[in-house]
Amino acid sequence: MLSVAILREYGVDLCDGQALARCCLGDICADVPVDKKTAPGLYSLEEAERSPSLRTCLEVLKRQREKGLRRVEVCSEKKSDTCVKKLVGYLLARYGGPILLVGFNSRVAGELFSLTNGAVADVEGRLIPYDLVDLSEPENWIEKARVVLITPGALHLTNVVELVKKAKELGKPIVMYGAISTLYKDLGIEYFCPYGLRI
């Protein structure tokens, strides 16, 4: 059974419309962004497979088990403002812009696009001062970007494997931030989490 507890509805790891859930299978637990409508409780594996958010929980927990990790937790909210500033500083110093942000987190987007240009691959258009591109096909914008930045909340919204494949074909680096991003390094994603795991 998959156990899901909703922790909070804000944070740098989340996209708009998401909540942070602690997902557990036995003694292996991870803090994973899920759709805000996801109810806490126990889910059979079959039931979890039918939900994009819960399927992402299962994928994260599977990757975690393969790496021998029992817990993956996001940093405290106090550290997240500093984390955003470090992330933006790192990206601009190493890659510059434009940047394709996959998944919309208003804090990350606000800080990032106050200093450079780029676009946000998002599930729906909003009246916000950012260039939005369709999240179902972010690959179409990769060519115009210097670097692709993936929010942890985008894991259940886009096909990360295909995104990485396209970016590699075009010679574009991909950075994913947040604690669970360390579980995706094997795809060739650069991991950024100043307060997170080092494996």
GROMACS .gro file of C-alpha atoms in nm:
model
  199
    1MET     CA    1   0.000   0.000   0.000
    2LEU     CA    2   0.108   0.354  -0.078
    3SER     CA    3   0.068   0.590   0.216
    4VAL     CA    4   0.016   0.958   0.133
    5ALA     CA    5   0.016   1.242   0.386
    6ILE     CA    6  -0.021   1.603   0.271
    7LEU     CA    7   0.246   1.821   0.435
    8ARG     CA    8   0.178   2.168   0.294
    9GLU     CA    9   0.054   2.362  -0.008
   10TYR     CA   10   0.348   2.595  -0.061
   11GLY     CA   11   0.717   2.564  -0.129
   12VAL     CA   12   0.989   2.601  -0.385
   13ASP     CA   13   0.957   2.238  -0.502
   14LEU     CA   14   0.593   2.279  -0.606
   15CYS     CA   15   0.432   2.401  -0.922
   16ASP     CA   16   0.116   2.609  -0.894
   17GLY     CA   17  -0.183   2.392  -0.803
   18GLN     CA   18   0.026   2.135  -0.614
   19ALA     CA   19   0.076   2.024  -0.256
   20LEU     CA   20   0.375   1.857  -0.097
   21ALA     CA   21   0.300   1.499   0.008
   22ARG     CA   22   0.501   1.251   0.207
   23CYS     CA   23   0.465   0.930   0.008
   24CYS     CA   24   0.571   0.601   0.170
   25LEU     CA   25   0.595   0.237   0.069
   26GLY     CA   26   0.686   0.046   0.382
   27ASP     CA   27   0.982   0.222   0.543
   28ILE     CA   28   1.085   0.417   0.231
   29CYS     CA   29   0.945   0.772   0.221
   30ALA     CA   30   0.988   1.076  -0.003
   31ASP     CA   31   0.845   1.427  -0.013
   32VAL     CA   32   0.687   1.450  -0.358
   33PRO     CA   33   0.482   1.726  -0.525
   34VAL     CA   34   0.129   1.603  -0.605
   35ASP     CA   35  -0.185   1.758  -0.746
   36LYS     CA   36  -0.356   1.973  -0.481
   37LYS     CA   37  -0.672   1.761  -0.520
   38THR     CA   38  -0.489   1.445  -0.409
   39ALA     CA   39  -0.643   1.316  -0.087
   40PRO     CA   40  -0.427   1.182   0.195
   41GLY     CA   41  -0.470   0.815   0.277
   42LEU     CA   42  -0.374   0.462   0.179
   43TYR     CA   43  -0.382   0.357  -0.186
   44SER     CA   44  -0.341   0.017  -0.345
   45LEU     CA   45  -0.060   0.007  -0.601
   46GLU     CA   46  -0.317  -0.044  -0.878
   47GLU     CA   47  -0.511   0.263  -0.763
   48ALA     CA   48  -0.191   0.470  -0.738
   49GLU     CA   49  -0.090   0.372  -1.093
   50ARG     CA   50  -0.409   0.532  -1.228
   51SER     CA   51  -0.327   0.876  -1.083
   52PRO     CA   52  -0.048   1.080  -1.249
   53SER     CA   53   0.054   1.232  -0.913
   54LEU     CA   54   0.055   0.903  -0.725
   55ARG     CA   55   0.229   0.726  -1.014
   56THR     CA   56   0.507   0.985  -0.971
   57CYS     CA   57   0.523   0.897  -0.600
   58LEU     CA   58   0.569   0.532  -0.696
   59GLU     CA   59   0.841   0.618  -0.950
   60VAL     CA   60   1.031   0.834  -0.700
   61LEU     CA   61   1.008   0.562  -0.432
   62LYS     CA   62   1.127   0.297  -0.680
   63ARG     CA   63   1.430   0.510  -0.778
   64GLN     CA   64   1.495   0.575  -0.412
   65ARG     CA   65   1.488   0.204  -0.325
   66GLU     CA   66   1.733   0.132  -0.609
   67LYS     CA   67   1.976   0.383  -0.457
   68GLY     CA   68   1.935   0.242  -0.105
   69LEU     CA   69   1.785   0.558   0.044
   70ARG     CA   70   1.512   0.539   0.307
   71ARG     CA   71   1.412   0.907   0.318
   72VAL     CA   72   1.418   1.203   0.082
   73GLU     CA   73   1.288   1.520   0.244
   74VAL     CA   74   1.263   1.874   0.110
   75CYS     CA   75   1.436   2.154   0.295
   76SER     CA   76   1.260   2.377   0.544
   77GLU     CA   77   1.066   2.675   0.419
   78LYS     CA   78   1.319   2.907   0.589
   79LYS     CA   79   1.595   2.777   0.362
   80SER     CA   80   1.391   2.788   0.041
   81ASP     CA   81   1.433   3.164  -0.021
   82THR     CA   82   1.810   3.127   0.002
   83CYS     CA   83   1.790   2.816  -0.216
   84VAL     CA   84   1.606   3.007  -0.491
   85LYS     CA   85   1.865   3.284  -0.488
   86LYS     CA   86   2.152   3.031  -0.501
   87LEU     CA   87   1.982   2.843  -0.785
   88VAL     CA   88   1.931   3.156  -0.995
   89GLY     CA   89   2.284   3.280  -0.924
   90TYR     CA   90   2.428   2.943  -1.022
   91LEU     CA   91   2.228   2.918  -1.346
   92LEU     CA   92   2.312   3.269  -1.460
   93ALA     CA   93   2.681   3.241  -1.373
   94ARG     CA   94   2.722   2.901  -1.539
   95TYR     CA   95   2.484   2.921  -1.837
   96GLY     CA   96   2.326   3.265  -1.875
   97GLY     CA   97   1.993   3.296  -2.054
   98PRO     CA   98   1.753   3.239  -2.206
   99ILE     CA   99   1.625   2.966  -1.976
  100LEU     CA  100   1.338   2.723  -2.027
  101LEU     CA  101   1.167   2.663  -1.692
  102VAL     CA  102   0.967   2.340  -1.706
  103GLY     CA  103   0.685   2.369  -1.452
  104PHE     CA  104   0.569   2.699  -1.303
  105ASN     CA  105   0.682   2.793  -0.954
  106SER     CA  106   0.612   3.164  -0.905
  107ARG     CA  107   0.907   3.222  -0.668
  108VAL     CA  108   1.160   3.060  -0.898
  109ALA     CA  109   1.014   3.224  -1.210
  110GLY     CA  110   0.995   3.566  -1.044
  111GLU     CA  111   1.359   3.560  -0.932
  112LEU     CA  112   1.488   3.399  -1.250
  113PHE     CA  113   1.310   3.616  -1.504
  114SER     CA  114   1.379   3.938  -1.319
  115LEU     CA  115   1.741   3.881  -1.427
  116THR     CA  116   1.721   3.703  -1.764
  117ASN     CA  117   1.477   3.609  -2.036
  118GLY     CA  118   1.321   3.274  -2.113
  119ALA     CA  119   0.995   3.086  -2.115
  120VAL     CA  120   0.788   2.870  -1.883
  121ALA     CA  121   0.653   2.533  -1.997
  122ASP     CA  122   0.326   2.513  -1.808
  123VAL     CA  123   0.000   2.321  -1.817
  124GLU     CA  124  -0.224   2.622  -1.862
  125GLY     CA  125  -0.187   2.984  -1.964
  126ARG     CA  126  -0.210   3.239  -1.686
  127LEU     CA  127  -0.214   3.616  -1.688
  128ILE     CA  128   0.144   3.643  -1.573
  129PRO     CA  129   0.438   3.832  -1.720
  130TYR     CA  130   0.613   3.526  -1.860
  131ASP     CA  131   0.631   3.369  -2.203
  132LEU     CA  132   0.438   3.044  -2.169
  133VAL     CA  133   0.488   2.738  -2.387
  134ASP     CA  134   0.282   2.420  -2.391
  135LEU     CA  135   0.406   2.174  -2.130
  136SER     CA  136   0.300   1.878  -2.344
  137GLU     CA  137   0.565   1.979  -2.600
  138PRO     CA  138   0.843   2.175  -2.424
  139GLU     CA  139   1.094   2.015  -2.660
  140ASN     CA  140   0.992   2.273  -2.922
  141TRP     CA  141   1.148   2.552  -2.714
  142ILE     CA  142   1.467   2.375  -2.604
  143GLU     CA  143   1.657   2.490  -2.912
  144LYS     CA  144   1.605   2.857  -2.812
  145ALA     CA  145   1.724   2.807  -2.453
  146ARG     CA  146   2.077   2.795  -2.315
  147VAL     CA  147   1.968   2.564  -2.033
  148VAL     CA  148   1.655   2.375  -1.928
  149LEU     CA  149   1.551   2.398  -1.562
  150ILE     CA  150   1.304   2.138  -1.432
  151THR     CA  151   1.099   2.197  -1.118
  152PRO     CA  152   1.036   1.884  -0.908
  153GLY     CA  153   0.664   1.949  -0.948
  154ALA     CA  154   0.687   1.894  -1.324
  155LEU     CA  155   0.774   1.524  -1.286
  156HIS     CA  156   0.415   1.407  -1.331
  157LEU     CA  157   0.333   1.672  -1.590
  158THR     CA  158   0.595   1.601  -1.856
  159ASN     CA  159   0.798   1.311  -1.991
  160VAL     CA  160   1.138   1.384  -1.838
  161VAL     CA  161   1.311   1.104  -2.031
  162GLU     CA  162   1.199   1.252  -2.366
  163LEU     CA  163   1.287   1.602  -2.251
  164VAL     CA  164   1.640   1.492  -2.158
  165LYS     CA  165   1.677   1.302  -2.486
  166LYS     CA  166   1.581   1.608  -2.691
  167ALA     CA  167   1.806   1.838  -2.486
  168LYS     CA  168   2.102   1.602  -2.533
  169GLU     CA  169   2.040   1.590  -2.910
  170LEU     CA  170   2.059   1.969  -2.913
  171GLY     CA  171   2.355   1.988  -2.675
  172LYS     CA  172   2.157   2.170  -2.406
  173PRO     CA  173   2.220   2.108  -2.036
  174ILE     CA  174   1.931   2.017  -1.807
  175VAL     CA  175   1.926   2.112  -1.439
  176MET     CA  176   1.670   1.985  -1.192
  177TYR     CA  177   1.656   2.136  -0.847
  178GLY     CA  178   1.523   2.001  -0.519
  179ALA     CA  179   1.593   1.697  -0.303
  180ILE     CA  180   1.428   1.438  -0.529
  181SER     CA  181   1.627   1.558  -0.829
  182THR     CA  182   1.923   1.352  -0.707
  183LEU     CA  183   1.722   1.041  -0.798
  184TYR     CA  184   1.723   1.145  -1.166
  185LYS     CA  185   2.096   1.210  -1.211
  186ASP     CA  186   2.128   0.881  -1.400
  187LEU     CA  187   1.933   1.042  -1.687
  188GLY     CA  188   2.210   1.297  -1.733
  189ILE     CA  189   2.035   1.570  -1.537
  190GLU     CA  190   2.247   1.807  -1.335
  191TYR     CA  191   2.136   1.805  -0.973
  192PHE     CA  192   2.107   2.130  -0.776
  193CYS     CA  193   2.009   2.124  -0.410
  194PRO     CA  194   2.237   2.318  -0.174
  195TYR     CA  195   2.065   2.179   0.137
  196GLY     CA  196   1.982   1.833   0.006
  197LEU     CA  197   2.124   1.489  -0.049
  198ARG     CA  198   2.470   1.424  -0.187
  199ILE     CA  199   2.482   1.079  -0.348
   0.00000   0.00000   0.00000
